[in-house]
Coordinates of C-alpha atoms and ligand atoms in Angstrom, one line a residue:
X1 CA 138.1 126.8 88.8
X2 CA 138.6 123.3 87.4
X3 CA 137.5 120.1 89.3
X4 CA 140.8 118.3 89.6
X5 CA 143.0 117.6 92.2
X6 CA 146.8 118.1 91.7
X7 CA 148.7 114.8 93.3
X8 CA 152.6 115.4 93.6
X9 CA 154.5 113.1 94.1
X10 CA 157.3 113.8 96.6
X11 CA 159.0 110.2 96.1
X12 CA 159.5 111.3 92.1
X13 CA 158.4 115.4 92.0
X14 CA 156.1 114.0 89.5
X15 CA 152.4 116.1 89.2
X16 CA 149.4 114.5 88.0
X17 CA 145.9 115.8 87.5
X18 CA 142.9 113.7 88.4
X19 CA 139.2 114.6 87.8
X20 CA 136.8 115.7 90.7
X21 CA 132.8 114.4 90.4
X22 CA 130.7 114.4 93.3
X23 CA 133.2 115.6 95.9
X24 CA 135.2 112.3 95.1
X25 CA 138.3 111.4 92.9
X26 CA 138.2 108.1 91.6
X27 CA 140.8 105.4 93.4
X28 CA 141.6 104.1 90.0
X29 CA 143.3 107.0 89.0
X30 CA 146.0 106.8 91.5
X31 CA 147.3 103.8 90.4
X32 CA 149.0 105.7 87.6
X33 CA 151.0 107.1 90.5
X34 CA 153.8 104.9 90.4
X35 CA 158.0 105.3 91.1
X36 CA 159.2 102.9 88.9
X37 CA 157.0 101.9 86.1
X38 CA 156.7 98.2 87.4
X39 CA 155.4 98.9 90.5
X40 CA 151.7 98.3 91.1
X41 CA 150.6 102.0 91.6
X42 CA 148.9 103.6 94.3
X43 CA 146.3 102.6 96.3
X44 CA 143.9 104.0 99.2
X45 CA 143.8 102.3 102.6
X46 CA 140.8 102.7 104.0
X47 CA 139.7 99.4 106.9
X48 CA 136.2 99.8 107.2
X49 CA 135.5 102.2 104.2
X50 CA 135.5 105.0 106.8
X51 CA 135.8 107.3 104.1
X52 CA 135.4 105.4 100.6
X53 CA 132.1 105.7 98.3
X54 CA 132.0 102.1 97.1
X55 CA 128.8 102.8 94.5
X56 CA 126.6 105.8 93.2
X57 CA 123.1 105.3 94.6
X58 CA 119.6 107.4 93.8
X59 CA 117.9 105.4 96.8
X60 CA 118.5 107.2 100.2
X61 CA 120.5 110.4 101.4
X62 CA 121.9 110.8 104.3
X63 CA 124.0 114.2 106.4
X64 CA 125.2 112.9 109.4
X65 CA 126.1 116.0 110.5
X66 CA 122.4 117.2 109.9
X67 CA 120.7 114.6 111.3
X68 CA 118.6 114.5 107.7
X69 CA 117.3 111.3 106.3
X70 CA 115.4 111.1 103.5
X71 CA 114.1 108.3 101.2
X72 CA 114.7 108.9 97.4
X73 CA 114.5 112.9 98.4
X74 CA 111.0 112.2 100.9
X75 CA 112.4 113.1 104.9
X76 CA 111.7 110.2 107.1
X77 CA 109.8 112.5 109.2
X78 CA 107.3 113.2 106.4
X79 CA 106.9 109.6 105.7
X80 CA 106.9 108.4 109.7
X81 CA 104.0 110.8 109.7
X82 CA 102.0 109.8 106.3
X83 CA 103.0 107.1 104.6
X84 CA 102.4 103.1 105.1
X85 CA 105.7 100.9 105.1
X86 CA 104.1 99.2 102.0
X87 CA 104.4 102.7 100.3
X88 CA 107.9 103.6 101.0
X89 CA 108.7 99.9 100.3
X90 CA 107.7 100.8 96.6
X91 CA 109.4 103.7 96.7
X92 CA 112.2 102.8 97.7
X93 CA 111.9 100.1 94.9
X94 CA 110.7 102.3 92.2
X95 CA 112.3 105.8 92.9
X96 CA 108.5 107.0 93.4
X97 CA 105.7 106.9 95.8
X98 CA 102.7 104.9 94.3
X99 CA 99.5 106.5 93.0
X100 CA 96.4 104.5 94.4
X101 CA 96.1 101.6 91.0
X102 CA 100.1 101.1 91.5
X103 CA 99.5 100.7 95.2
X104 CA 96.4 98.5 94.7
X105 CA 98.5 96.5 92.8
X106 CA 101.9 96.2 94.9
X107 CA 99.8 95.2 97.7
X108 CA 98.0 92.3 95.8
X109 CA 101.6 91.2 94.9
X110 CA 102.3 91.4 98.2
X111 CA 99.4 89.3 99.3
X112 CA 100.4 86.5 96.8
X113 CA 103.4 85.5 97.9
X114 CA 102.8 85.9 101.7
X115 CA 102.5 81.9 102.0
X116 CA 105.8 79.9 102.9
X117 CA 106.4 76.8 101.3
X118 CA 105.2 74.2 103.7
X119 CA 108.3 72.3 103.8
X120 CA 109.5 75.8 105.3
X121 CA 108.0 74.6 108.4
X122 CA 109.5 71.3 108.7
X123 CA 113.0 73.1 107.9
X124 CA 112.3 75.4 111.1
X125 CA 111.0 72.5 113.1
X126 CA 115.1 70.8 113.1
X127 CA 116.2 74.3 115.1
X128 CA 116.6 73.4 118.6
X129 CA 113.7 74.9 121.2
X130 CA 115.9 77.5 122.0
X131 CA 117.5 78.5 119.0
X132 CA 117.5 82.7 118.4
X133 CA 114.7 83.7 115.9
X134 CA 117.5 85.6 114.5
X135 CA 119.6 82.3 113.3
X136 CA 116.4 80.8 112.4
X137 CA 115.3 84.1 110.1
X138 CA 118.5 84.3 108.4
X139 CA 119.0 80.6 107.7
X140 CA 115.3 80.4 106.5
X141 CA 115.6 83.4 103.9
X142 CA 118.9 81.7 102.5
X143 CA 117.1 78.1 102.1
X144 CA 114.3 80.3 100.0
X145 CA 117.6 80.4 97.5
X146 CA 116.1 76.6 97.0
X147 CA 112.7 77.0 96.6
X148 CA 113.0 79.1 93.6
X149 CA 115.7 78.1 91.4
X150 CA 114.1 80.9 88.8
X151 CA 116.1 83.4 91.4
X152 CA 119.1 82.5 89.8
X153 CA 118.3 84.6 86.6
X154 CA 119.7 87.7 88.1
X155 CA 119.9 89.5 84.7
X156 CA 115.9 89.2 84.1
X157 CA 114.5 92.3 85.7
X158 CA 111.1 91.0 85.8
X159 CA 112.5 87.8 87.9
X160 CA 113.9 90.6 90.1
X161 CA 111.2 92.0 90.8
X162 CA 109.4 88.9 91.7
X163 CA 112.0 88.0 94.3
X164 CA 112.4 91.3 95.5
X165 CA 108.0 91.2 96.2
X166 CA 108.1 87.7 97.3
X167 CA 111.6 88.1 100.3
X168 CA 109.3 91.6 101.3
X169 CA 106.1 89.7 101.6
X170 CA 107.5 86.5 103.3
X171 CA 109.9 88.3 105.7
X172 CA 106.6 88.6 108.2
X173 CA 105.4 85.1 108.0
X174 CA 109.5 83.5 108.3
X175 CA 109.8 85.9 111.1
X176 CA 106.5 84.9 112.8
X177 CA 107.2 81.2 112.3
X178 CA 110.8 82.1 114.3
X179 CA 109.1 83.6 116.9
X180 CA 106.2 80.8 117.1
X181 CA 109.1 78.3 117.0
X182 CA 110.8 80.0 119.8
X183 CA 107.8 80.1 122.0
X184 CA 106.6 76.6 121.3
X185 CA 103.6 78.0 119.4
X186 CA 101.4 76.9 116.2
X187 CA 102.3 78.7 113.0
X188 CA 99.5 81.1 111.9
X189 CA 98.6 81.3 108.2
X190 CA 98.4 84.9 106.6
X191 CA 95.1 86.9 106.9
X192 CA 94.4 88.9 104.0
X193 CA 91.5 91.0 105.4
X194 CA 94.5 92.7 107.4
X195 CA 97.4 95.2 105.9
X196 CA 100.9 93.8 106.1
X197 CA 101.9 95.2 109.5
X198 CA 98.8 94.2 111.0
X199 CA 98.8 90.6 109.7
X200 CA 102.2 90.4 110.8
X201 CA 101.1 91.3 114.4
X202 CA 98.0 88.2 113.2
X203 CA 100.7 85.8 112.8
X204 CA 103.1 86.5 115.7
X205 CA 99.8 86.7 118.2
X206 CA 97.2 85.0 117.6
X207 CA 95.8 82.6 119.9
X208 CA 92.3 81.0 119.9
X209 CA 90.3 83.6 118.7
X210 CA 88.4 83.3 115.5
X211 CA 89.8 86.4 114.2
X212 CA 92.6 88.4 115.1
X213 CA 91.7 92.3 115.5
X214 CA 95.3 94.1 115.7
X215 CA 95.2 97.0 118.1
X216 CA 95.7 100.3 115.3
X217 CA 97.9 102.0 117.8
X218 CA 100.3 99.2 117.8
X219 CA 99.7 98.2 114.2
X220 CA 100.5 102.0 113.1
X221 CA 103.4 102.1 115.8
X222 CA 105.5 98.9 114.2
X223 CA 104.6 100.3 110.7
X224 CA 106.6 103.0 111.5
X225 CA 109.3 101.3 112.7
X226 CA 109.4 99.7 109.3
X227 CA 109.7 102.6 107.8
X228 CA 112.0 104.1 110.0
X229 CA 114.5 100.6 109.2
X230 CA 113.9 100.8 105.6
X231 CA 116.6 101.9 104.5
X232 CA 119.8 103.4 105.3
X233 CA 122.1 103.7 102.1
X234 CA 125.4 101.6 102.7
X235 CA 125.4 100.5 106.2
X236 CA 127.5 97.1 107.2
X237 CA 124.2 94.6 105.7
X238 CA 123.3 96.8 102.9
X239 CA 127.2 96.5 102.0
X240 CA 126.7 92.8 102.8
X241 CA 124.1 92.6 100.4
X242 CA 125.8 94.4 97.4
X243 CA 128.8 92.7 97.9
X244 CA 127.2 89.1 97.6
X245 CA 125.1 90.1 95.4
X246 CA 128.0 91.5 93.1
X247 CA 129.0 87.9 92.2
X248 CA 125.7 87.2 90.9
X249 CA 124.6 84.9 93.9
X250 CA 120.7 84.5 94.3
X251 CA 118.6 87.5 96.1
X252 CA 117.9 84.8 99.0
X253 CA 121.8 83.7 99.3
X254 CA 122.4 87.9 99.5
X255 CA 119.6 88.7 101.7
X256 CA 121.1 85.7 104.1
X257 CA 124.4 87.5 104.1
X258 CA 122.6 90.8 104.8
X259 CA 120.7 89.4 107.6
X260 CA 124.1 87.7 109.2
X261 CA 125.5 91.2 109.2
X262 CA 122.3 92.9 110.5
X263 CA 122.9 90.6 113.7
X264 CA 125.9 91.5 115.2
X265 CA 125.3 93.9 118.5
X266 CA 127.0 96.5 116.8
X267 CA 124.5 96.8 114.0
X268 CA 120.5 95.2 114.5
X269 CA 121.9 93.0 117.3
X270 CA 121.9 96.6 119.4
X271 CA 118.4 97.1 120.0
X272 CA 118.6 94.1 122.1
X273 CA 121.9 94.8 123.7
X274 CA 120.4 98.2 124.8
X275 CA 116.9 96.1 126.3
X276 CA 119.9 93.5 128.0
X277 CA 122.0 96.6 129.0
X278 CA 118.8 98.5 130.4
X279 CA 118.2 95.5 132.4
X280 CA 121.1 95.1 134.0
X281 CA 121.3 98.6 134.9
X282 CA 118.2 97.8 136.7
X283 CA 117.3 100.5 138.4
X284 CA 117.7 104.1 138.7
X285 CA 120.2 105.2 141.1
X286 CA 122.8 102.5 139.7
X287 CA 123.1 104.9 136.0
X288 CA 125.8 107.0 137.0
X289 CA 128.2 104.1 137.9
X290 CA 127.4 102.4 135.0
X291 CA 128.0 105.9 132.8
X292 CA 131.5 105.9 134.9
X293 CA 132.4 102.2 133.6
X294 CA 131.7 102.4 130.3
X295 CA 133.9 105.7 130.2
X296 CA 136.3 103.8 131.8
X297 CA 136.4 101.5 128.7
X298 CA 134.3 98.7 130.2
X299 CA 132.1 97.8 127.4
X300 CA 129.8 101.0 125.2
X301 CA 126.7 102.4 125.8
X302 CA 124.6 100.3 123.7
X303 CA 122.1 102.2 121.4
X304 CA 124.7 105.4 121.4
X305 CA 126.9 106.8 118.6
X306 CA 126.6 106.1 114.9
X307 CA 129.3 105.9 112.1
X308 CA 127.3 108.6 110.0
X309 CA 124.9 110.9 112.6
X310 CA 127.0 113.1 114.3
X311 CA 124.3 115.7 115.3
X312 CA 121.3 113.2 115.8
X313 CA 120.1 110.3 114.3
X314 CA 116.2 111.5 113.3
X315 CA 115.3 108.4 113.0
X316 CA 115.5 108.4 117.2
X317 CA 113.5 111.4 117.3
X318 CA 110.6 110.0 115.8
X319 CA 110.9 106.5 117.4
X320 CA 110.6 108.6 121.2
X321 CA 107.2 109.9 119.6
X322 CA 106.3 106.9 118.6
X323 CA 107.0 104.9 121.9
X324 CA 104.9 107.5 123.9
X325 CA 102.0 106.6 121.7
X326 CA 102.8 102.9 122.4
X327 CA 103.1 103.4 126.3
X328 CA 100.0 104.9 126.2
X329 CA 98.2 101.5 125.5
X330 CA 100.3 99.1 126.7
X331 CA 101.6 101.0 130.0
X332 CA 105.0 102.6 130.5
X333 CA 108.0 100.3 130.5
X334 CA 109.9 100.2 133.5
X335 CA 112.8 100.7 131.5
X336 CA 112.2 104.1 130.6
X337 CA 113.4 106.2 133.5
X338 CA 116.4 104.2 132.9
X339 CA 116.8 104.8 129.5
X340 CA 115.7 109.0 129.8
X341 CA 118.2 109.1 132.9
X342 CA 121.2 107.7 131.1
X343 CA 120.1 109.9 127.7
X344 CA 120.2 112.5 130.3
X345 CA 123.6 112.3 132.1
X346 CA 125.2 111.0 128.5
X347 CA 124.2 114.7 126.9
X348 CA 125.8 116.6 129.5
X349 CA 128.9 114.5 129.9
X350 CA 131.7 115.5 128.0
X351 CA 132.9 112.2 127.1
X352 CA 129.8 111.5 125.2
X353 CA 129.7 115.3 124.0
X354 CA 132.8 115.6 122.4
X355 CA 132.8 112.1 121.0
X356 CA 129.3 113.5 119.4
X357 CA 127.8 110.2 120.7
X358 CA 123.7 111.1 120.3
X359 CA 121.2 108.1 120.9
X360 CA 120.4 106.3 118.0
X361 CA 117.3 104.3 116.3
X362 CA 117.8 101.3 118.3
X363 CA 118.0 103.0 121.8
X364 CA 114.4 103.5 122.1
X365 CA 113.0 100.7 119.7
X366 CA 113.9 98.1 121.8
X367 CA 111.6 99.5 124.4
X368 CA 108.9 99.6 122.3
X369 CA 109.5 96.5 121.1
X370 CA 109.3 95.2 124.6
X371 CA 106.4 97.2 125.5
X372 CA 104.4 95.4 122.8
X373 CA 105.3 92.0 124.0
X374 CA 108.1 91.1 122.2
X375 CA 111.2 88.9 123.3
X376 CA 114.1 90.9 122.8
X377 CA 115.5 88.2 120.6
X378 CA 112.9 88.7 118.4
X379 CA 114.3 92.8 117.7
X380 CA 116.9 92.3 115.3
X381 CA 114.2 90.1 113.5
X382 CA 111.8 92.7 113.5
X383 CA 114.4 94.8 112.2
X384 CA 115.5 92.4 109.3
X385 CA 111.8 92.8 108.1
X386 CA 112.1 96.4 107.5
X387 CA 115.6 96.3 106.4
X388 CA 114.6 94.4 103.5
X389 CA 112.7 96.8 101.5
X390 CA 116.0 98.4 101.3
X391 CA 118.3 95.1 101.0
X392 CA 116.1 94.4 97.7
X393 CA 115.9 98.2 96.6
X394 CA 119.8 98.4 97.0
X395 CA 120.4 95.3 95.5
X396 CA 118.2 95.9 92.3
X397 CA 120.2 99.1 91.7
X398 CA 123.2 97.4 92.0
X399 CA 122.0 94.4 89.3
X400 CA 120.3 97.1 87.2
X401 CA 123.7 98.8 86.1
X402 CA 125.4 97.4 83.4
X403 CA 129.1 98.7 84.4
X404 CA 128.7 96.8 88.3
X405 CA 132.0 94.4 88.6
X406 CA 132.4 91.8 91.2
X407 CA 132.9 93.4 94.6
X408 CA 137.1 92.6 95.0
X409 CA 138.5 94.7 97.8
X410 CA 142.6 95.0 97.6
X411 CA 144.4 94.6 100.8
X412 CA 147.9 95.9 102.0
X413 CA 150.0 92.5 102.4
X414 CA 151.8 93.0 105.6
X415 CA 153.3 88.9 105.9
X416 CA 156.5 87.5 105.0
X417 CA 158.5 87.6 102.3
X418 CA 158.7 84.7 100.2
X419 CA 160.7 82.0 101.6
X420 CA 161.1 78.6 101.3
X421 CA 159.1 75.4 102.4
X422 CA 160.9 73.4 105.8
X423 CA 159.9 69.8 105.8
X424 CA 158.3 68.9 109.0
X425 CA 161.4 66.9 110.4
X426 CA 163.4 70.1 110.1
X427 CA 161.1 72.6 112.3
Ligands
ACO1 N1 129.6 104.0 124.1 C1 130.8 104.5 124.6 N2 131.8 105.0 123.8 C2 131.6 104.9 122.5 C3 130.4 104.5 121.9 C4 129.4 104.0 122.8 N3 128.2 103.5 122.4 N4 130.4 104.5 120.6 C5 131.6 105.1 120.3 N5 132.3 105.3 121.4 C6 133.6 105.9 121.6 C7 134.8 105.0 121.2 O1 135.2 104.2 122.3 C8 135.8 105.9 120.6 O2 136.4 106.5 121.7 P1 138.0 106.9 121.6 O3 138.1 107.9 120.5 O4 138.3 107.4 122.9 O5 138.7 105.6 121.2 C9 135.0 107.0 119.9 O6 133.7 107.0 120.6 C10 134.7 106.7 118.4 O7 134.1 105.4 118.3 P2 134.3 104.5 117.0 O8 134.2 103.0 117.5 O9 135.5 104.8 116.3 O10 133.0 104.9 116.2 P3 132.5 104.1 115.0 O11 131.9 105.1 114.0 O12 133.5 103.1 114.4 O13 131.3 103.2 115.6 C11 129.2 102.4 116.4 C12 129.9 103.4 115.4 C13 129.6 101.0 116.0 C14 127.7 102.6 116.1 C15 129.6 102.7 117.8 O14 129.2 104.0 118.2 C16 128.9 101.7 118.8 O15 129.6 100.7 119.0 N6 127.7 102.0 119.4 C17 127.1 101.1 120.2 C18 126.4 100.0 119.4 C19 125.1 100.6 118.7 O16 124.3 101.2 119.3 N7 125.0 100.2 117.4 C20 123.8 100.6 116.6 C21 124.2 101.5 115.5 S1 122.8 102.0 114.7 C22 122.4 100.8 113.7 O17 123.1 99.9 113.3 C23 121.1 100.8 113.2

């Protein structure tokens, strides 16, 4: 059996024979697929890349239909149970998890470029006092682009790898200064003492206190959510992020992209539409008429469906764990029996069963988010932080091969035909 696909062509009755790797043909060779030999050749339309493989990654797999994730071969579930986020941040970096030396080392990197610049804090100090910590983030991690010009060299693998550390160390002290600036709060300097989740949790919270003693269950909690956002092969930012990156901008000017992507409410902007949606529900006996609108068409179940998971997204499964954990020392949120009542009638309604919407990550991290004091503007931040591991992993496989062109899309050219100019006094 050969791995080729026969094309004919019904306009011509011409055959042609392209190769078959991977379960994909390559778009390239349709072009040859022409009527007259003039003509541009074929091409594939595909809005959205529903169903177009725009690289070849080693860095995360992914069956939707499954409901398996799994970090350069490691299933999420497996590394939600053992691993720190500053472990699968390496290996999602370096293809493999870190013996104790290389992890001793990654986190002293880590440690060394925690620190903003302090003219980072006068920069956030010109957003307004109610500006969203997610405009603040993104803009902050694209003005790193001007704090190290070095960035620029994109074809140095070592400077790589010292942007890639320093936008995963710095994330947690940008998006604490956001989150301090949005409250009217003193920044916090880094605490070394602490591991990177829990000095996070330092410099969003502290308050007067000498020292700031992260509760574990939390600390371990959003260190899971980390790792559960880590990665997710090409999703709209990650895409984002490859496709700036492609023209050889800076890490920080990609990352900014990335992050302006990750905010929209149908990507990281959805934990806090579900929080925003939950709330308006408001209370228990108002679910099922807000289950009839939205199959009516009046606006989605935020926190439901997914472009790839079409079982389950397992990243949920884990998240509901996890937020039982987190309930247990913060209390339960309110929200909850909302959320589990809506879960409920969605799974047995056939509108969401046959459109094979499941809940996804973001349906239950948003109450955990909330549970642990957050705003829920602050959730596609919190987000962003984990994302990055995977932004920088993505983007230093994408700089790392020497074939990579500049991401160029075609289009299908659906205006007018040429015709000429009409002076203004004619129109
Ligand atoms: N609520 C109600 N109906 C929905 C939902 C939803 N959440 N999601 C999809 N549908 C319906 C669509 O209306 C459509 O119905 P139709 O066939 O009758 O027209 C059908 O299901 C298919 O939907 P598409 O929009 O084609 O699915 P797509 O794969 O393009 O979208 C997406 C995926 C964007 C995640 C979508 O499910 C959605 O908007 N969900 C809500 C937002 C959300 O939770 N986003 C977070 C995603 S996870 C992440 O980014 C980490």
């Amino acid at each position: 059996m050969a791995d080729t696909l026969t094309i004919t062509d019904n306009r011509t009755g011409k055959h042609y024979e392209v190769p078959i790797a991977d379960d994909t043909i390559r778009a390239m060779d349709l072009r040859q697929i022409k009527v007259n030999p003039n003509d541009f050749g074929l091409m594939t339309y595909d809005p959205a890349f529903l169903n177009t493989a725009s690289c070849r990654s080693a860095i995360t797999y992914i069956d939707g239909a499954k409901g398996i994730l799994r970090y350069r071969g490691y299933p999420i579930e497996q590394l939600a149970e053992h691993a720190t986020f500053v472990e699968t941040a390496y290996l999602l970096l370096d293809g493999e998890l870190p013996n104790d030396a290389e992890l001793a080392a990654f986190k002293k990197d880590l440690s060394g470029h925690v620190m903003l610049h302090e003219n980072i804090k006068k920069f956030i100090e010109g957003f307004r006092y109610d500006a969203h910590p997610m405009g603040i983030f993104l803009s902050t991690v694209g003005a790193l682009s001007t704090f190290y010009a070095g960035a620029k060299d994109v074809d140095n693998q070592q400077s790589r790898r010292r942007q890639s550390v320093r936008l995963i160390a710095k994330v947690p002290s940008i998006a604490a200064y956001a989150y301090r600036h949005h409250v009217g709060k003193p920044y916090i300097y880094p605490d070394s003492e602490l591991s990177y989740t829990g000095n996070f949790l330092n410099q969003l919270f502290k308050r007067t206190e000498p020292i700031y003693r992260p509760n574990p269950v939390l600390e371990r909690a959003l260190d899971v959510l980390f790792i559960l956002h880590a990665d997710h092969e090409q999703n709209c930012s990650t895409s984002a992020m490859r496709g700036i990156g492609s023209s050889n901008a800076d890490p920080y000017a990609a990352m900014a992209g990335a992050a302006a992507a990750l905010s929209g409410p149908l990507h990281g902007g959805a934990n806090e539409a579900v929080l925003r949606m939950l709330t308006q529900i408001g209370s228990l006996d108002q679910v099922p008429a807000f289950v009839e609108s939205v199959k009516n068409g009046d606006g989605r179940l935020m926190g439901f469906g997914h472009r790839v998971y079409k079982s389950y997204d397992p990243r949920a499964t884990v998240i509901k764990e996890t937020a039982n954990q987190v309930f247990e020392v913060t209390g339960r949120n309110p929200l909850l029996d909302i959320a589990l009542e809506l879960e409920r009638i969605a799974l047995e309604d056939d509108y969401f069963v046959s459109r094979k919407l499941y809940p996804n990550v973001d349906f239950y991290s948003g109450l955990i988010y909330q549970a642990m004091g957050f705003d829920p503007a602050m959730f596609p931040v919190l987000f962003a932080i984990g994302r990055t591991a995977g932004w920088v992993a993505q983007w230093e496989e994408l700089l790392s091969d020497p074939t990579r062109k500049i991401a160029r899309p075609r289009q299908v050219y659906i205006g007018e035909a040429a015709r000429d100019y009409v002076p203004l006094s004619a129109r």
